[in-house]
Coordinates of C-alpha atoms in Angstrom, one line a residue:
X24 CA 5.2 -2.6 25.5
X25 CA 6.1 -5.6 23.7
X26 CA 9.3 -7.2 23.2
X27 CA 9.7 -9.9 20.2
X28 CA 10.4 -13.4 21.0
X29 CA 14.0 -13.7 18.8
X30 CA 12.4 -16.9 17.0
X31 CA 12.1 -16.2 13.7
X32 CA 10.4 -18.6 10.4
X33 CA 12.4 -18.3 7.9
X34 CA 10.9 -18.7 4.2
X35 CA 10.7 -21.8 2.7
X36 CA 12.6 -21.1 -0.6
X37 CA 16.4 -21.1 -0.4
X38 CA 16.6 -18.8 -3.5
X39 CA 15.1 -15.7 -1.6
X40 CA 17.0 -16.2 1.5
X41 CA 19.0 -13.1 2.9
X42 CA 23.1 -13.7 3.7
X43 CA 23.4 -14.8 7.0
X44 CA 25.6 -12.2 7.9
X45 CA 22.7 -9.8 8.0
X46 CA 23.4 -7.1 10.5
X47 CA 20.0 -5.9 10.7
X48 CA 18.6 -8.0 13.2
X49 CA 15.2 -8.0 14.8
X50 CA 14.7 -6.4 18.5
X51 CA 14.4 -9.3 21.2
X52 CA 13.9 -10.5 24.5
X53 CA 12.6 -14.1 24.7
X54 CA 11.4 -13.8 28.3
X55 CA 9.3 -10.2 28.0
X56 CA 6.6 -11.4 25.7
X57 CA 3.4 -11.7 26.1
X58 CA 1.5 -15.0 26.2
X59 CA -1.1 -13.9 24.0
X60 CA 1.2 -12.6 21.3
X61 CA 4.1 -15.8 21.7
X62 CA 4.4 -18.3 18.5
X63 CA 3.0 -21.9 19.6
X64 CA 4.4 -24.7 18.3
X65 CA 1.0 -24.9 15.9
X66 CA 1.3 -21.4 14.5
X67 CA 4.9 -22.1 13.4
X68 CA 3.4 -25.3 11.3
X69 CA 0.3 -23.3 10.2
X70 CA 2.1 -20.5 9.1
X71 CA 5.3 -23.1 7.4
X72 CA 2.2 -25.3 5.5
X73 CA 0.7 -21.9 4.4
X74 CA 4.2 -20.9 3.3
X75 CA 5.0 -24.5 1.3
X76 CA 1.2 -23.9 -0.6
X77 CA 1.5 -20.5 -1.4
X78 CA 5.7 -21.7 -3.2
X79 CA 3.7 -24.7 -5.2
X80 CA 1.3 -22.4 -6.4
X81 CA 3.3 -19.8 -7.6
X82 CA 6.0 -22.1 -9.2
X83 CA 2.9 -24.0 -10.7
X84 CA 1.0 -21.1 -12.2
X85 CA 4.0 -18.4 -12.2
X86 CA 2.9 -14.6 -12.8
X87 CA 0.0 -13.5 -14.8
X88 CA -0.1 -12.1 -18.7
X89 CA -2.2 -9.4 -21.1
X90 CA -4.4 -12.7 -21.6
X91 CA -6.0 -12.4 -17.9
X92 CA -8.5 -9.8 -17.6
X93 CA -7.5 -8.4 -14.7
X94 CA -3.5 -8.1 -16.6
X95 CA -4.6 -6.7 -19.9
X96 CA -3.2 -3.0 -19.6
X97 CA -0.7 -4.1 -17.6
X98 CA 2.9 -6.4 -19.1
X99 CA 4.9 -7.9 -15.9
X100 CA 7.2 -9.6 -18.3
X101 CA 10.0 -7.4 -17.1
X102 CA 9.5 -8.7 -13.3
X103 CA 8.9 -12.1 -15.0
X104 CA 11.9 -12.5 -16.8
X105 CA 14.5 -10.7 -14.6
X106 CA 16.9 -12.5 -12.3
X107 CA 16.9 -10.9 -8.4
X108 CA 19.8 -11.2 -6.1
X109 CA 19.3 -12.4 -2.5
X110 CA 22.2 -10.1 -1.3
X111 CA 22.2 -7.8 1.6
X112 CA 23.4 -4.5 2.4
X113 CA 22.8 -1.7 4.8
X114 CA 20.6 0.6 3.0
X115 CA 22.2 4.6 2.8
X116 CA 19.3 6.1 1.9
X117 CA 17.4 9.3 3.6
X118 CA 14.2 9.7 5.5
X119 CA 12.3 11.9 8.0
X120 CA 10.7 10.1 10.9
X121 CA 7.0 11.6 11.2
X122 CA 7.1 10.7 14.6
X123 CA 8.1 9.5 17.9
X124 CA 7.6 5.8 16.7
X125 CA 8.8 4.5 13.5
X126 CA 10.0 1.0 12.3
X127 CA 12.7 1.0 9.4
X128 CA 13.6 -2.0 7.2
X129 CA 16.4 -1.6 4.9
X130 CA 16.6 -3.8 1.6
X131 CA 14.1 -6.0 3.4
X132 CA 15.6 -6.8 7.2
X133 CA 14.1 -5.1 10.3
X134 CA 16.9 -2.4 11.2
X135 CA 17.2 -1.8 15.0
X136 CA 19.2 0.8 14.8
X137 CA 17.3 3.0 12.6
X138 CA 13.8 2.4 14.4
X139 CA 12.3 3.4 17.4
X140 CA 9.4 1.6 19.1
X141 CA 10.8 0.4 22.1
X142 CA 8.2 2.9 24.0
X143 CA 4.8 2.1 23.3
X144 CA 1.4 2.8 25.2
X145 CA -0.3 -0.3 27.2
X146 CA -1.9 -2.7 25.2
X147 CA 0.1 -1.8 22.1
X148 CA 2.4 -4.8 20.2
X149 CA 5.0 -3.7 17.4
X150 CA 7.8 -5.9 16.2
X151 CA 8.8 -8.2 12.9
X152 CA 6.4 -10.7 11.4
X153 CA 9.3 -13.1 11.8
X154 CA 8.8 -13.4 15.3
X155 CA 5.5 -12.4 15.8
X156 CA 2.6 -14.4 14.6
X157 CA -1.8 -13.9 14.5
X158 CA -3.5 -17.0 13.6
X159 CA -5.2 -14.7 10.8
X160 CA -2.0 -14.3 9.0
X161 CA -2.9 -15.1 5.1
X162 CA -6.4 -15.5 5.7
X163 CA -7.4 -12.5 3.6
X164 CA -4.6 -11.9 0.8
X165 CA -5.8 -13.0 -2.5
X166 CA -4.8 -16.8 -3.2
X167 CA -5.3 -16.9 -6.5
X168 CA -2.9 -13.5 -7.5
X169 CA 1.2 -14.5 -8.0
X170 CA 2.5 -11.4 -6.4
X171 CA 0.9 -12.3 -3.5
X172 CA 1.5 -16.1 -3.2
X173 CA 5.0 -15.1 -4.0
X174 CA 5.1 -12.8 -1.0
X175 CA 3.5 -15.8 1.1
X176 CA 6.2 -18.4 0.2
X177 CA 9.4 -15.7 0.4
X178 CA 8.9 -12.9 2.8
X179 CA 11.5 -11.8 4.7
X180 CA 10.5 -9.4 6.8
X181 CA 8.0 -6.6 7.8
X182 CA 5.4 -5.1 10.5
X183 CA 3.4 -6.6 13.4
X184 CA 1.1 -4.3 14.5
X185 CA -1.6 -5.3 17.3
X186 CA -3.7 -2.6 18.8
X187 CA -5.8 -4.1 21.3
X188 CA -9.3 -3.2 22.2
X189 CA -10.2 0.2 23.7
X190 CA -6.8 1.3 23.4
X191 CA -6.1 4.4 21.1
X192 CA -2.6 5.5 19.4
X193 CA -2.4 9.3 19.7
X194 CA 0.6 9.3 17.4
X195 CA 1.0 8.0 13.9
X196 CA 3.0 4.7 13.7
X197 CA 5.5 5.1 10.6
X198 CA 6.6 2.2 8.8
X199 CA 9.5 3.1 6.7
X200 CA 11.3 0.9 3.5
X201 CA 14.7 1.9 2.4
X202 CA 15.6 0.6 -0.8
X203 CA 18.8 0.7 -2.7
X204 CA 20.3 -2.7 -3.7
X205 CA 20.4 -3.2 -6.8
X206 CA 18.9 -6.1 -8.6
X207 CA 17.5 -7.6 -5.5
X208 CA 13.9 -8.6 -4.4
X209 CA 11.8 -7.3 -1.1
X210 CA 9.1 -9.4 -0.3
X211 CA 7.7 -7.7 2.3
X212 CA 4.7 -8.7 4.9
X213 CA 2.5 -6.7 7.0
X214 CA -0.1 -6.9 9.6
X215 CA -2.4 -4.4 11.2
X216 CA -5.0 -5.4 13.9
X217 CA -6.9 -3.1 15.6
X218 CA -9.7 -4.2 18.5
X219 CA -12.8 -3.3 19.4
X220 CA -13.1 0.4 19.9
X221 CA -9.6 1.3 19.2
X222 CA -7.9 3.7 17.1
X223 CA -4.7 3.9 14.7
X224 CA -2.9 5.5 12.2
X225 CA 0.1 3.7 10.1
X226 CA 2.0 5.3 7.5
X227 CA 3.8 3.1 5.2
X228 CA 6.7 4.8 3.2
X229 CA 9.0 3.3 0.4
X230 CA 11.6 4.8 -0.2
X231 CA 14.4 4.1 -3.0
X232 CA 17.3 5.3 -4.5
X233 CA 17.4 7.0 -8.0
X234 CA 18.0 4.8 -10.6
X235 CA 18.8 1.3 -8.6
X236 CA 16.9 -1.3 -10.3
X237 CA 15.0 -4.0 -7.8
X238 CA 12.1 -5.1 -7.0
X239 CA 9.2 -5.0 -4.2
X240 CA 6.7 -7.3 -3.7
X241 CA 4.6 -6.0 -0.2
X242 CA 1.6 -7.3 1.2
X243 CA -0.7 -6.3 3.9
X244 CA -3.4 -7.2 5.6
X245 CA -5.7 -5.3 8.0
X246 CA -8.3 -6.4 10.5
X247 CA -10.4 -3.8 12.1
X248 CA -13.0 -5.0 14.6
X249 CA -16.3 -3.4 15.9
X250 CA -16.1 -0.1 16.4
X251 CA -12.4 0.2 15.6
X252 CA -10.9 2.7 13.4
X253 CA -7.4 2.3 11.3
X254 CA -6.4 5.0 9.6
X255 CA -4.1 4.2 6.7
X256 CA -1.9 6.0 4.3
X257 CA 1.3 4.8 1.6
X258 CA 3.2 7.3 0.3
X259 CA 5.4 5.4 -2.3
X260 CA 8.5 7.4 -3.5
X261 CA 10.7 4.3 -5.1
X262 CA 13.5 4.2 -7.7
X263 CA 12.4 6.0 -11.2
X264 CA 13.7 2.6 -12.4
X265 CA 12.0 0.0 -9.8
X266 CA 9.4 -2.5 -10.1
X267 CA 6.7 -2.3 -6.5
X268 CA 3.4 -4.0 -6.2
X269 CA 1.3 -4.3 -3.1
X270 CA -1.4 -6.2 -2.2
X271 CA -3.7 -4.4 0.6
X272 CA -6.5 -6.1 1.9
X273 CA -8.8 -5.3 4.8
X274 CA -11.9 -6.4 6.6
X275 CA -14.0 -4.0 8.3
X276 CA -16.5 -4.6 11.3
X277 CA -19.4 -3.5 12.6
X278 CA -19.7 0.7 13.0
X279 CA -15.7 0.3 11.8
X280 CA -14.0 2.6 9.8
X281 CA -10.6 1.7 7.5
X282 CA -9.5 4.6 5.6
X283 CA -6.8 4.1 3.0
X284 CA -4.7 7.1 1.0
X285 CA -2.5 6.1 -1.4
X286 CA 0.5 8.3 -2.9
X287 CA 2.0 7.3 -5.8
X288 CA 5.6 8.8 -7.5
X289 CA 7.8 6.2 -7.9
X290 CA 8.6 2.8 -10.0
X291 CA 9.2 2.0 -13.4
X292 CA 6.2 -0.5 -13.5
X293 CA 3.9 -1.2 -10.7
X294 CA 0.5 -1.9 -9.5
X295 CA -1.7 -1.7 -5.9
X296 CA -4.0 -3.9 -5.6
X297 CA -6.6 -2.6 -2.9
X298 CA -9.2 -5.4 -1.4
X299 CA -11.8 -4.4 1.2
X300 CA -14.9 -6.3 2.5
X301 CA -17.2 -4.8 4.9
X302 CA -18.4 -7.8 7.0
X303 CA -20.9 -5.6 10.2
X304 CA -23.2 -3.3 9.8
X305 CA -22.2 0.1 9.6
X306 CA -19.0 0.0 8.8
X307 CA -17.4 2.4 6.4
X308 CA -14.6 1.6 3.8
X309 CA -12.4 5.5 2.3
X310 CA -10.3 4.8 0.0
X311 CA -8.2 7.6 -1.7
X312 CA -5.3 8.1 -3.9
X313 CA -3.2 10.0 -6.6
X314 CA -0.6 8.7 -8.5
X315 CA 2.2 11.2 -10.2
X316 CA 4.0 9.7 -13.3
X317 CA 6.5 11.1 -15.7
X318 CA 8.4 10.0 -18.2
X319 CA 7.9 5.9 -19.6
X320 CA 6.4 5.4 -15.6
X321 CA 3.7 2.4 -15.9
X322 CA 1.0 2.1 -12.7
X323 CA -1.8 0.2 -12.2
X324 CA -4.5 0.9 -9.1
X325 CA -7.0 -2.4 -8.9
X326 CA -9.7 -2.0 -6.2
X327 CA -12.5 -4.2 -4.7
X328 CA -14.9 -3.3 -2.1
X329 CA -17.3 -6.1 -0.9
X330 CA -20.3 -4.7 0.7
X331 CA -21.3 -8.5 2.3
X332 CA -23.6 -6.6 4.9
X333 CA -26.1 -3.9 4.6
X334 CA -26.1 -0.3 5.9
X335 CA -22.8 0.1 5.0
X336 CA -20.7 3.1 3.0
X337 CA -17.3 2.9 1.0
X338 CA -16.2 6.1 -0.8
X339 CA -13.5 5.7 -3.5
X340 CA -11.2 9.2 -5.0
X341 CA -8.5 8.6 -7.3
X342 CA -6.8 11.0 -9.3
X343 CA -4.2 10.9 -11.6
X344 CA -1.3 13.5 -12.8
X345 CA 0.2 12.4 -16.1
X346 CA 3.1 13.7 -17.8
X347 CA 5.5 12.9 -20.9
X348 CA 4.6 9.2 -22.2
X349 CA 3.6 7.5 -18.6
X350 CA 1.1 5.1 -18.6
X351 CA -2.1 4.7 -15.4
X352 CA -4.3 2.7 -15.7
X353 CA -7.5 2.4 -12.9
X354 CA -10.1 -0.1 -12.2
X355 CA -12.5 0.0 -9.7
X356 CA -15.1 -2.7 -8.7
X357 CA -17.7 -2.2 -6.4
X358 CA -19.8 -5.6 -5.5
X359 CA -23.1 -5.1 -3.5
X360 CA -24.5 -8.5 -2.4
X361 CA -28.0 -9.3 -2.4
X362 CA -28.3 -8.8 1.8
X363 CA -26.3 -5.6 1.5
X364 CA -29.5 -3.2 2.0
X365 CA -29.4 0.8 2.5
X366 CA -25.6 0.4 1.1
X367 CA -24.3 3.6 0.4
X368 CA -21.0 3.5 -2.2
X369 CA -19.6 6.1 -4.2
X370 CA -16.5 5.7 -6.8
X371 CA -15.0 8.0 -9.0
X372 CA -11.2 8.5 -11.0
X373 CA -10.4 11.4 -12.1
X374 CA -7.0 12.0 -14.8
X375 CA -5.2 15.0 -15.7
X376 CA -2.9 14.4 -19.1
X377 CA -0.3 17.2 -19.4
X378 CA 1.3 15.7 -22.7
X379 CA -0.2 14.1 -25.7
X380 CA 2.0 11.2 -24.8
X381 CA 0.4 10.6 -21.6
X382 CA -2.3 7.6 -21.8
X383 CA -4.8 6.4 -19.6
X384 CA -7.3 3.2 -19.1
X385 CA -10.1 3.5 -16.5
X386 CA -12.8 1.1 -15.6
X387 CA -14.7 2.1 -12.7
X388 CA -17.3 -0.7 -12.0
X389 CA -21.0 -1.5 -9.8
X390 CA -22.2 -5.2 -9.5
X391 CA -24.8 -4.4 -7.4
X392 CA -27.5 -7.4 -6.4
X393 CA -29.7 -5.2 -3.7
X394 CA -32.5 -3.0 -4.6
X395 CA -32.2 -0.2 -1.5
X396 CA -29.3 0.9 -2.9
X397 CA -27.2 4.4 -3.1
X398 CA -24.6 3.8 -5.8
X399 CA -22.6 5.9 -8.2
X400 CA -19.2 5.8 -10.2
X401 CA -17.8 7.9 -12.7
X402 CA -14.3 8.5 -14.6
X403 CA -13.2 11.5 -16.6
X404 CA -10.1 12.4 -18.5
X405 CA -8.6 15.6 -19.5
X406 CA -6.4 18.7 -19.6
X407 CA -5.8 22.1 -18.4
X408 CA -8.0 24.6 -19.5
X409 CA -6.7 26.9 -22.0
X410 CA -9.0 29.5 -20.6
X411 CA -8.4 29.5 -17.0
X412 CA -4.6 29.5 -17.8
X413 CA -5.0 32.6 -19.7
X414 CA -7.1 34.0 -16.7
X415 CA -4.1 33.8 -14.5
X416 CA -1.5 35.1 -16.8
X417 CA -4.0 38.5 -17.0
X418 CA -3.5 38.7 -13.2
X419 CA 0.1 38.6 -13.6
X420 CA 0.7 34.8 -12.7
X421 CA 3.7 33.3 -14.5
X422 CA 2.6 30.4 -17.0
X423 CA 4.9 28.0 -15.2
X424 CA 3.6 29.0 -11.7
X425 CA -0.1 29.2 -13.5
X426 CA 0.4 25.6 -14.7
X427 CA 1.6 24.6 -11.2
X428 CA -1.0 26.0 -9.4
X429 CA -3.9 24.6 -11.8
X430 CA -2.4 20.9 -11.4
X431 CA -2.2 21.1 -7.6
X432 CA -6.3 22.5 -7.5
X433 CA -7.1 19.2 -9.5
X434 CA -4.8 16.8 -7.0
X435 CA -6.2 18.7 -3.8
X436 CA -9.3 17.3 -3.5
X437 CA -8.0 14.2 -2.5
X438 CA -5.4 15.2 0.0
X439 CA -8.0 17.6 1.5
X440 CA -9.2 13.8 2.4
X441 CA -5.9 13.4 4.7
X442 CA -6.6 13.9 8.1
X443 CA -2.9 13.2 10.1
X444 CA -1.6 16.4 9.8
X445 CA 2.3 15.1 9.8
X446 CA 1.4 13.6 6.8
X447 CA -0.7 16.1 4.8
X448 CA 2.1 18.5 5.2
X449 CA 4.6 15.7 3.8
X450 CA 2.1 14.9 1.0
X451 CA 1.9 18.2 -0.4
X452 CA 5.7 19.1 -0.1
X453 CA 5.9 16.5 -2.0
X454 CA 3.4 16.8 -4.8
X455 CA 4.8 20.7 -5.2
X456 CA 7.8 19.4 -5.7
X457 CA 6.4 16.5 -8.2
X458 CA 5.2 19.5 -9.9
X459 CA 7.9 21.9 -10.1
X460 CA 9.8 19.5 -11.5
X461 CA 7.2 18.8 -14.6
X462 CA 6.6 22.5 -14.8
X463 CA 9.9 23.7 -15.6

């Protein structure tokens, strides 16, 4: 078990400060931590100097535009150019624990009263990043990207997660964010760090109310050492009308394995950003997703694996599901360095267009600068098949239900890939009823 210390850093910009009258408050007994998990005197300047940079740069270089490479499908002027309230309120929105253990913040505060994690196995450390801090803290997110020096200068809130070695979590830990203020701003941090030879799952979920118009800004990083596993999934159901970016980024050991399943529905506009470097040999890097948009929905998947090290695999699946005029666009980079021998690394994105209006920009990518290589990528765009429609209306199969079932073969490959049952069965209750909704 471990109990927070009830000393909490508090961001360095006054503008996205929550109201003191905050009734979500982080769990806490001063006098039940352990030493090694306790905030020195040096971590709280460390992490307040890495705070006071990461403000300078973003107010100095602000957020990016069509001009930047990277931005050039993607507008943010909307997130730019909108004014976010720092104003808290108890979030009245519905979710489904997975599990025995699950953390809830609503509109950006740790709620005690919604979670549950005060029974944890030995060696196990959950709590809030306010009051629980890792020397490694900012050392992987991307410096140089606005959303996520914006995060480093104003978060509020999020997970601590510390899995030390040998130990293994036989449940999923699920991370759920309730969202439903409007106009506000969630800047939301994260950190996963499992040991040697351990082993855990962590679900993040956001979760927003229909039509309330905010914005989250998350970022988390993940540290799996030799021999460790971390299993990781997002399921990201947000307000039809939200803006949500993430930055996830993750280093992988030796004989390590991080695997990664994103699911996207939600968010007017909104990007991941998925960062992974394999640093020991034989580590593995899975990363999987599909995104589901309708209507004007906008969504942008970046992804970089480094493969610094040889004998090393990373295996990339993305699909995508569009409908009505939404927008996806997908871009994939795979880097191979020159000592990265015998590296194995496969990347494809996949994209079904049900409408006309449905539009979609992919760039899957190989820099590769070793010669013992094993490296493909590939992209393809299209639409049902007129034919094998046809097939199942011979066999008596409704064209809605035919149209259903088609679109769920195409997305299934990839949640075949899930492996925590709790959360396949989630993930395809809610794709089904994604599609029903697109099939009527």
């Amino acid at each position: 078990m471990c109990w927070l210390t009830g000393r909490s850093l508090s961001p360095v910009g006054k503008n996205w400060r929550l109201n003191s009258k905050t009734k979500a408050t982080p769990l806490g007994i001063a006098n039940k931590v352990p030493s090694e998990f306790r905030i020195s005197n040096k971590e709280i300047r460390m992490l307040k100097e890495l705070r006071k940079k990461a403000e300078a740069d973003f107010k100095a270089n602000g957020f990016p535009s069509t001009k930047e490479e990277l931005w050039r499908f993607t507008d943010v002027s909307r997130v730019a150019n909108a004014e976010f309230s720092n104003e808290w309120k108890e979030a009245s929105v519905d979710f489904q624990p997975l599990d025995k253990i699950v953390v809830v913040f609503e509109n950006g505060k740790l709620s005690r009263e919604k979670s549950n994690f005060g029974d944890l196995p030995k060696g196990v450390c959950i709590g809030s990043i306010m009051d629980l801090v890792d020397p490694r803290i900012g050392s992987l997110a991307d410096a140089q990207s606005a959303f996520v020096s914006a995060n480093t200068a104003y978060f509020t809130d999020g997970a601590f997660i510390e899995v030390t070695d040998g130990v293994e979590v036989d449940t999923p830990i699920h991370l759920v964010y309730l969202a439903d203020a409007d106009g506000a701003a969630f800047h939301m941090r994260n950190f996963i760090s499992a040991g040697v030879g351990s082993k855990v799952t962590v679900v993040e979920e956001y979760i927003g109310e229909t039509e309330k118009n905010y914005w989250t800004n998350a970022v988390t990083e993940v540290f799996v050492a030799d021999r460790g596993s971390v299993d990781h999934y997002k399921v990201q159901r947000e307000s039809a009308a939200s803006f949500h970016f993430q930055t996830l980024e993750a280093h992988v050991g030796a004989d390590a394995v991080f695997s990664n399943h994103a699911v996207t529905f939600g968010s007017a506009l909104g990007r991941n950003d998925i960062r992974g470097k394999l640093t020991g040999e034989g580590g593995e890097a899975i990363c999987n997703g599909i995104y589901l948009l309708k209507d004007k929905q906008h969504f942008d998947t970046h992804m970089f694996m480094d493969h610094a090290v040889p004998k090393c695999n990373s295996h990339e699946m993305y699909k995508g599901i569009l409908d009505d005029k939404a927008r996806a666009v997908f871009c994939g980079r795979i880097l191979v360095q020159k000592d990265a021998q015998e590296t194995d690394a496969i990347q494809f994105n996949g994209n079904l267009l049900l409408s006309r209006g449905a539009k979609v920009n992919t760039l899957p990518q190989l820099e590769i600068y070793a010669d013992d290589v094993k490296c493909t990528h590939g992209a393809t765009i299209g639409e049902l098949d007129d034919v094998e429609l046809y097939y199942l209306q011979t066999r008596g199969i409704d064209p809605v239900k035919g149209h259903a079932m088609l679109t769920f073969a195409f997305a299934n490959e990839v949640l075949d890939e899930v492996k925590c049952k709790v959360v396949k069965i989630k993930i395809e209750d809610l794709v089904h009823a994604w599609l029903e909704k697109v099939s009527a």
